[in-house]
Coordinates of C-alpha atoms in Angstrom, one line a residue:
M1 CA 37.9 102.5 128.8
S2 CA 40.6 101.5 126.1
V3 CA 43.1 104.0 126.1
A4 CA 44.6 104.5 123.1
L5 CA 48.7 104.7 122.5
N6 CA 51.5 106.1 120.4
P7 CA 52.1 103.6 117.5
V8 CA 55.0 101.6 118.5
R9 CA 57.5 99.9 116.1
S10 CA 59.0 97.3 118.6
G11 CA 60.9 94.1 117.7
R12 CA 64.8 93.4 117.0
L13 CA 66.4 96.6 116.4
T14 CA 70.0 97.2 116.6
F15 CA 73.2 97.5 115.1
P16 CA 76.5 94.6 114.3
F17 CA 78.2 92.7 116.9
G18 CA 78.8 93.4 120.4
V19 CA 78.4 91.5 123.2
Y20 CA 76.4 89.7 125.9
P21 CA 77.1 89.6 129.2
P22 CA 75.2 88.8 132.1
E23 CA 72.9 91.8 133.1
N24 CA 72.0 91.1 136.9
K25 CA 70.0 94.8 136.8
E26 CA 67.5 91.9 138.9
L27 CA 69.3 93.2 142.3
S28 CA 67.8 96.8 141.6
V29 CA 65.5 97.3 139.2
N30 CA 62.4 96.4 142.0
A31 CA 63.8 98.4 144.0
P32 CA 61.5 102.8 143.6
I33 CA 64.0 105.0 144.1
E34 CA 64.2 105.9 147.9
V35 CA 65.4 109.9 148.5
L36 CA 68.4 110.2 150.2
P37 CA 68.5 111.6 153.4
T38 CA 71.1 115.1 153.5
P39 CA 74.4 114.8 154.2
K40 CA 76.7 116.0 156.4
R41 CA 78.6 117.5 154.0
V42 CA 78.7 117.4 149.9
D43 CA 81.5 118.5 147.8
I44 CA 80.9 119.6 144.8
P45 CA 83.0 119.2 142.2
L46 CA 84.3 122.7 139.7
L47 CA 84.7 120.5 136.7
Q48 CA 82.9 117.5 136.1
H49 CA 82.1 118.0 133.0
T50 CA 83.5 118.4 129.3
G51 CA 84.8 121.9 128.8
A52 CA 86.0 124.6 130.8
P53 CA 85.7 124.2 135.0
N54 CA 84.6 126.6 136.6
E55 CA 85.2 130.0 139.0
P56 CA 83.9 129.8 142.7
I57 CA 81.4 132.0 143.2
H58 CA 81.6 131.9 147.2
I59 CA 85.3 132.2 148.0
K60 CA 85.0 133.4 151.7
P61 CA 84.5 130.7 154.1
N62 CA 80.8 130.8 156.2
T63 CA 78.5 132.1 153.4
P64 CA 75.9 131.1 153.2
V65 CA 73.9 129.6 150.4
A66 CA 70.2 128.4 149.5
L67 CA 69.6 125.2 147.5
G68 CA 69.6 126.1 144.2
D69 CA 71.9 129.3 144.3
L70 CA 74.9 129.2 141.8
V71 CA 78.3 128.6 143.2
G72 CA 80.4 128.1 140.4
Q73 CA 80.6 129.5 136.4
C74 CA 82.7 130.0 133.7
D75 CA 82.8 132.2 130.9
A76 CA 84.1 129.8 128.4
H77 CA 81.8 128.9 125.4
V78 CA 81.9 124.9 126.8
T79 CA 81.2 125.0 130.4
A80 CA 78.4 124.1 132.9
P81 CA 77.5 126.5 135.9
I82 CA 77.2 124.4 139.1
H83 CA 74.7 125.0 142.2
A84 CA 74.9 123.8 145.6
S85 CA 72.9 120.7 146.0
I86 CA 72.0 121.8 149.5
A87 CA 71.9 124.0 151.5
G88 CA 74.3 125.4 153.8
T89 CA 77.3 127.6 154.6
T90 CA 80.4 127.5 152.6
T91 CA 84.3 126.3 154.5
L92 CA 87.4 126.5 152.9
G93 CA 88.7 126.5 149.6
A94 CA 89.5 122.3 149.1
V95 CA 90.3 119.5 146.4
T96 CA 88.8 116.3 145.5
T97 CA 89.2 113.3 143.8
L98 CA 87.3 112.1 140.7
P99 CA 87.0 108.2 140.3
N100 CA 89.3 108.5 137.3
G101 CA 91.7 109.8 139.6
R102 CA 91.9 113.5 138.4
H103 CA 92.2 116.3 141.5
V104 CA 90.0 119.2 141.2
R105 CA 88.8 121.8 142.7
C106 CA 86.0 122.0 144.6
I107 CA 83.5 124.2 146.6
S108 CA 82.3 122.7 149.9
L109 CA 78.9 122.9 151.5
K110 CA 78.9 122.1 155.1
A111 CA 74.4 120.9 155.6
E112 CA 72.6 123.8 158.5
G113 CA 69.0 125.0 157.9
E114 CA 66.3 123.5 157.3
Q115 CA 66.6 121.2 154.3
L116 CA 64.9 120.3 151.2
E117 CA 63.8 116.6 151.9
G118 CA 61.9 112.8 151.2
R119 CA 58.9 113.6 149.8
A120 CA 59.1 117.2 149.4
L121 CA 62.2 116.7 147.2
W122 CA 60.9 114.0 144.9
E123 CA 57.9 116.4 144.0
D124 CA 60.1 119.2 143.7
Q125 CA 62.8 117.4 141.3
F126 CA 59.7 115.5 139.5
G127 CA 56.2 116.1 140.9
G128 CA 52.9 117.3 139.6
D129 CA 51.9 118.1 136.1
W130 CA 55.0 118.3 133.0
P131 CA 52.6 119.6 130.0
V132 CA 52.7 117.8 126.4
S133 CA 51.3 120.3 124.6
G134 CA 51.4 124.3 124.5
L135 CA 55.3 123.9 124.7
E136 CA 55.2 126.3 121.4
P137 CA 55.4 129.5 122.6
Y138 CA 59.0 128.6 124.2
A139 CA 61.3 130.2 121.3
P140 CA 64.4 128.0 121.0
V141 CA 66.9 130.3 122.1
E142 CA 65.0 130.6 125.4
I143 CA 64.9 126.8 125.8
V144 CA 68.3 127.0 125.2
Q145 CA 69.5 129.4 127.6
A146 CA 67.7 127.6 130.7
I147 CA 69.8 124.9 130.0
R148 CA 72.3 126.4 130.4
R149 CA 71.1 128.5 132.8
A150 CA 70.8 125.0 135.1
G151 CA 73.9 124.5 134.2
I152 CA 72.9 120.4 132.6
V153 CA 75.2 118.2 131.0
G154 CA 74.9 114.5 129.7
Q155 CA 73.3 112.2 132.5
G156 CA 74.2 109.0 130.5
G157 CA 78.0 109.6 131.7
A158 CA 80.0 111.4 128.5
A159 CA 78.6 115.3 130.5
F160 CA 79.0 116.6 127.7
P161 CA 76.8 120.2 128.5
S162 CA 73.5 120.0 126.7
H163 CA 72.9 123.5 125.7
I164 CA 75.5 122.9 123.1
K165 CA 74.4 119.9 121.9
I166 CA 71.0 121.3 121.3
A167 CA 71.6 124.7 119.8
A168 CA 73.1 122.0 115.9
P169 CA 74.8 124.9 113.6
K170 CA 72.6 125.7 110.5
E171 CA 74.3 124.4 107.9
K172 CA 73.4 120.8 110.3
P173 CA 69.4 120.7 110.0
V174 CA 68.3 118.4 112.8
E175 CA 65.6 116.0 111.6
T176 CA 65.6 113.7 114.2
V177 CA 66.0 113.8 118.5
L178 CA 66.5 110.3 120.0
I179 CA 66.4 109.9 123.6
N180 CA 68.4 107.8 125.5
G181 CA 67.1 105.4 127.5
C182 CA 68.3 102.1 127.0
E183 CA 70.5 102.1 130.0
C184 CA 72.7 99.4 128.4
E185 CA 75.5 99.0 131.1
P186 CA 74.9 95.7 133.3
Y187 CA 73.8 96.0 136.6
L188 CA 72.8 99.4 136.7
T189 CA 68.5 100.4 137.1
A190 CA 68.7 104.1 137.2
D191 CA 66.8 105.2 134.4
E192 CA 64.6 102.5 134.1
R193 CA 63.0 103.4 137.4
L194 CA 62.9 106.9 136.4
M195 CA 60.9 105.9 133.4
I196 CA 59.2 104.4 135.1
E197 CA 58.6 106.5 137.9
A198 CA 58.7 109.5 136.4
P199 CA 57.8 109.5 132.4
E200 CA 56.1 113.0 132.4
P201 CA 58.9 114.9 132.9
V202 CA 60.6 113.3 129.6
I203 CA 58.5 113.6 127.8
S204 CA 58.0 116.9 128.2
G205 CA 61.5 117.5 127.7
A206 CA 62.2 115.3 124.8
L207 CA 59.2 117.9 123.0
L208 CA 61.4 120.5 124.1
V209 CA 64.7 119.7 122.7
Q210 CA 62.4 118.8 119.1
I211 CA 61.1 122.8 119.7
A212 CA 65.3 123.6 120.4
T213 CA 66.2 121.7 117.6
G214 CA 63.7 121.9 115.2
A215 CA 63.7 118.3 114.7
K216 CA 60.8 116.5 113.0
N217 CA 60.8 113.6 114.9
V218 CA 61.5 112.6 118.6
I219 CA 61.6 108.9 119.1
I220 CA 62.0 107.4 122.8
G221 CA 64.6 104.2 122.3
I222 CA 64.3 100.9 125.5
E223 CA 65.5 97.3 125.3
D224 CA 63.4 95.5 125.4
H225 CA 64.0 93.9 128.6
M226 CA 61.9 97.1 130.4
P227 CA 58.4 96.8 129.5
Q228 CA 57.5 98.3 132.7
A229 CA 59.3 101.4 131.2
F230 CA 58.1 100.9 128.4
E231 CA 54.0 100.9 129.2
A232 CA 55.2 103.8 131.1
L233 CA 56.6 106.0 128.7
R234 CA 54.0 105.1 126.1
R235 CA 50.8 106.4 128.4
A236 CA 52.8 109.1 128.8
A237 CA 53.4 110.3 125.0
Q238 CA 50.0 109.7 124.6
G239 CA 48.6 112.3 122.1
T240 CA 51.6 113.6 120.6
A241 CA 54.1 112.9 118.1
V242 CA 56.7 110.9 120.7
E243 CA 57.7 107.4 119.7
V244 CA 58.3 104.4 121.5
R245 CA 60.7 102.4 120.3
T246 CA 62.6 98.6 121.6
L247 CA 65.6 97.3 120.6
K248 CA 67.5 94.2 121.3
T249 CA 69.6 94.7 125.2
K250 CA 72.9 93.9 124.1
Y251 CA 75.9 96.1 124.9
P252 CA 76.7 98.6 124.3
Q253 CA 72.6 99.2 122.7
G254 CA 73.4 102.8 124.3
G255 CA 76.5 103.9 122.7
E256 CA 75.1 107.2 120.8
K257 CA 76.3 105.6 116.8
Q258 CA 75.5 102.1 118.4
L259 CA 71.7 103.6 119.0
V260 CA 71.4 105.5 115.6
L261 CA 72.4 103.2 113.9
G262 CA 69.4 100.4 115.6
V263 CA 66.6 103.3 115.3
L264 CA 67.4 105.0 111.9
N265 CA 69.9 102.9 110.1
R266 CA 72.3 105.4 110.1
V267 CA 76.0 105.2 110.1
V268 CA 77.5 108.3 112.3
P269 CA 80.9 108.2 110.3
T270 CA 84.8 108.1 111.8
G271 CA 85.3 110.7 114.4
G272 CA 81.6 112.5 113.7
L273 CA 79.2 113.2 116.0
P274 CA 75.7 112.3 115.6
L275 CA 75.0 115.7 114.9
D276 CA 76.6 114.5 111.3
V277 CA 73.7 112.6 110.3
G278 CA 71.1 114.7 111.4
V279 CA 70.2 113.2 114.4
V280 CA 70.2 115.1 118.9
V281 CA 70.6 112.1 120.7
V282 CA 70.0 113.0 125.0
N283 CA 69.6 110.6 128.2
V284 CA 66.0 109.8 129.7
G285 CA 67.3 111.5 133.2
T286 CA 68.6 114.3 130.7
A287 CA 65.3 114.7 129.4
A288 CA 63.7 115.7 132.9
A289 CA 66.5 117.8 133.9
I290 CA 66.1 119.7 130.9
A291 CA 61.9 119.9 131.1
R292 CA 62.9 121.2 135.1
A293 CA 64.7 124.1 134.1
V294 CA 63.1 125.4 131.3
L295 CA 58.9 124.7 132.5
R296 CA 60.5 125.5 136.3
R297 CA 63.5 127.2 135.8
K298 CA 65.2 125.1 138.7
P299 CA 69.1 123.4 137.9
L300 CA 70.6 120.5 138.4
T301 CA 71.0 119.4 141.7
H302 CA 70.6 116.1 142.3
R303 CA 69.8 113.0 139.9
V304 CA 69.0 109.3 140.1
V305 CA 71.3 106.8 141.4
S306 CA 72.1 103.0 141.5
V307 CA 73.7 101.4 144.4
T308 CA 74.3 97.6 143.2
G309 CA 75.9 95.1 142.6
K310 CA 76.6 91.2 144.6
G311 CA 78.6 93.3 147.4
I312 CA 75.9 95.9 148.3
R313 CA 73.9 94.5 151.3
N314 CA 70.6 96.4 150.5
P315 CA 70.8 97.7 146.5
K316 CA 69.1 100.4 145.7
N317 CA 67.8 103.4 143.7
L318 CA 68.8 106.8 145.2
L319 CA 67.4 110.0 144.7
V320 CA 71.2 111.9 145.7
P321 CA 72.4 115.4 145.9
V322 CA 75.7 116.6 143.8
G323 CA 78.7 116.4 145.3
V324 CA 77.8 113.6 148.1
S325 CA 80.4 111.2 149.2
Y326 CA 80.0 107.9 147.3
R327 CA 81.3 106.8 151.4
N328 CA 77.2 108.2 151.7
L329 CA 75.9 105.7 149.3
V330 CA 77.6 103.0 150.7
D331 CA 76.1 103.0 154.3
Y332 CA 73.0 104.1 153.0
C333 CA 72.6 100.7 151.8
G334 CA 74.1 99.0 154.2
G335 CA 77.6 98.7 153.5
L336 CA 79.5 96.8 151.7
T337 CA 79.3 93.0 152.0
G338 CA 81.9 90.6 153.7
D339 CA 83.5 89.2 150.3
A340 CA 82.8 93.2 147.9
A341 CA 86.4 93.5 146.2
R342 CA 86.3 96.4 143.9
L343 CA 83.8 99.4 143.8
V344 CA 83.0 101.0 140.1
A345 CA 81.6 104.0 139.9
G346 CA 79.2 103.2 137.4
G347 CA 79.4 99.9 135.8
P348 CA 81.1 97.9 135.2
M349 CA 82.4 97.9 130.9
M350 CA 83.0 101.6 131.4
G351 CA 83.0 102.7 135.0
F352 CA 86.6 103.3 136.8
T353 CA 87.9 101.6 140.4
L354 CA 86.7 104.2 142.9
G355 CA 90.4 104.6 144.9
S356 CA 88.5 106.3 148.0
L357 CA 84.2 106.3 149.2
D358 CA 85.2 109.8 149.4
S359 CA 85.1 110.7 146.2
P360 CA 81.7 112.8 144.7
V361 CA 79.0 111.7 143.0
T362 CA 79.0 113.9 140.1
K363 CA 75.6 115.0 136.9
G364 CA 77.7 112.1 135.0
T365 CA 77.3 109.6 137.9
S366 CA 75.1 107.1 136.9
G367 CA 75.8 104.6 140.0
L368 CA 78.1 102.7 142.2
T369 CA 78.6 99.2 141.5
V370 CA 80.3 96.8 144.3
L371 CA 81.7 93.0 142.5
T372 CA 82.8 90.4 145.2
H373 CA 85.7 88.1 144.6
G374 CA 83.3 85.1 142.9
D375 CA 82.7 88.0 139.8
L376 CA 86.1 88.9 139.1
I377 CA 88.1 86.7 136.7
K378 CA 91.1 85.6 138.5
S379 CA 93.0 84.7 135.2
Q380 CA 96.8 86.0 134.3
E381 CA 97.5 88.3 130.8
T382 CA 99.0 86.0 128.2
S383 CA 100.0 87.4 124.5
C384 CA 97.9 87.7 122.2
I385 CA 97.0 84.5 119.6
R386 CA 95.5 86.8 117.3
C387 CA 92.1 84.7 117.4
G388 CA 90.8 88.1 116.5
R389 CA 88.0 87.8 118.6
C390 CA 88.1 91.4 119.7
V391 CA 87.6 92.5 116.2
D392 CA 84.8 90.9 116.2
V393 CA 82.9 92.7 118.6
C394 CA 84.3 95.8 118.2
P395 CA 80.7 98.1 117.4
L396 CA 82.9 100.8 115.8
N397 CA 84.7 99.0 113.4
L398 CA 88.5 98.9 115.9
V399 CA 91.4 96.6 115.9
P400 CA 91.6 97.6 119.4
T401 CA 94.9 94.5 120.1
K402 CA 96.8 96.7 116.8
I403 CA 95.9 100.2 118.9
A404 CA 96.7 98.5 122.7
L405 CA 100.0 97.5 120.9
A406 CA 100.6 100.8 119.7
V407 CA 100.2 102.5 123.0
R408 CA 102.7 99.7 124.6
A409 CA 105.1 101.0 121.9
K410 CA 104.4 104.5 122.8
D411 CA 104.9 104.5 119.1
W412 CA 101.6 107.4 118.6
E413 CA 102.0 107.3 114.8
W414 CA 100.8 104.0 114.4
A415 CA 97.9 104.0 117.4
G416 CA 96.7 107.3 115.2
R417 CA 96.4 104.8 112.4
F418 CA 94.3 102.4 113.7
H419 CA 91.7 105.0 114.9
I420 CA 93.0 105.8 118.7
K421 CA 90.4 109.2 119.1
A422 CA 87.2 107.4 117.9
C423 CA 87.4 104.3 120.4
M424 CA 84.1 105.2 122.8
E425 CA 86.3 102.4 125.4
C426 CA 82.6 100.2 125.7
G427 CA 85.0 97.7 127.0
C428 CA 83.9 94.9 124.2
C429 CA 87.7 94.4 123.3
A430 CA 88.5 93.2 126.8
Y431 CA 85.2 91.4 127.5
I432 CA 85.7 89.0 125.1
C433 CA 89.6 88.2 125.5
P434 CA 90.5 84.7 126.2
A435 CA 94.6 86.3 126.9
R436 CA 93.0 89.1 129.6
I437 CA 95.1 91.9 127.7
P438 CA 93.3 94.8 129.2
L439 CA 92.7 96.6 126.2
V440 CA 91.1 99.2 127.4
Q441 CA 93.3 100.3 130.3
L442 CA 95.2 100.4 127.1
I443 CA 94.0 102.4 125.8
R444 CA 92.9 104.8 127.6
T445 CA 96.4 105.2 129.0
G446 CA 96.9 106.0 125.0
K447 CA 94.7 108.9 125.0
A448 CA 96.0 110.5 127.6
L449 CA 99.1 110.3 126.7
L450 CA 98.7 111.2 122.9
P451 CA 101.3 115.0 121.8
K452 CA 98.3 117.2 121.6

């Protein structure tokens, strides 16, 4: 029987500039998602999102909690509560170190009692039926409140609270919801596997975001190297208004501004947001979490991550609890190879080099990339030769070397004139720089030191 599929616009949709780093996705793209066995302990950071930190709910040690219990919250508008990702008991108040080096308070849970594991956990997260029709009775405010209660943040890396993004002000009407499935970072394949293995909740979540925002259109954008994900989404979206479009594989195609430009040919103004041009962008993992929060009233406790790179013995895609340590992930994947040289939280273009394997996975963690000595370019930084290649590849039309030089000189006025705050730290400039100037690191440092 032939199957009628939604109309598809494929081709070479893209944005100007950017780079083409080696993808290296073949290391893990064919590895089905496995459920990580329940760890003995998790450290759930009270701050793992943009906004105000949470306050702990259970401040006494040895307090029993169940999977999904609320363990941290805050009354601030821009924040996201946190929930227990395993069943267990609380331990004494502790501090953990995030991959970016920031020290934050955390809720530590020691695993105790019966745990939801294996196939049962997968079914709880992604299994069963996910409706794509009959969602109209859900009121926008009801959807937004469910997203907030569930503690959902952007899973593409920014970790911005999703209820803020979706509750657009009336003066900025939303015309299009863009679901971001590009996953343009080299190595990482978590989103691609999620789209292949669980496309239904992605579609349900996309339609719920459409209702919440009042958008006319829903479009899923994925890069054109993902044929399996493409077909899975098309079939799951059958009979709905959701449209699937493929974009040219190029870095950073998954950046919000680059995705909006590539799919809709709209330019987000410097310092602005997609909302300024009538667009809300949501990651595919976030969309699936929204569906679970609204339709099943379940909080965000787990996420899919890639553990990959030539420096890990058995690259995998894993469903893991928030707060599990990177050490647990490495051990489950067979450990490091003898020539492992650098561990990066996330992908190699925008990720942070891990200082300790004891750092916890957060809601915004997309993966762990282990690079070898052979992957790292051994070359010494030299003076800028004014070749302009960093300008040629910058997708935001900035002048990265000027910003970096201003930071080194601590000339904050000059850095501001070159729009340091507008830099998305995609790493294109550092990747292409023949002088090996650490442009991204300098710009990050500059943002941290800018006078408030």
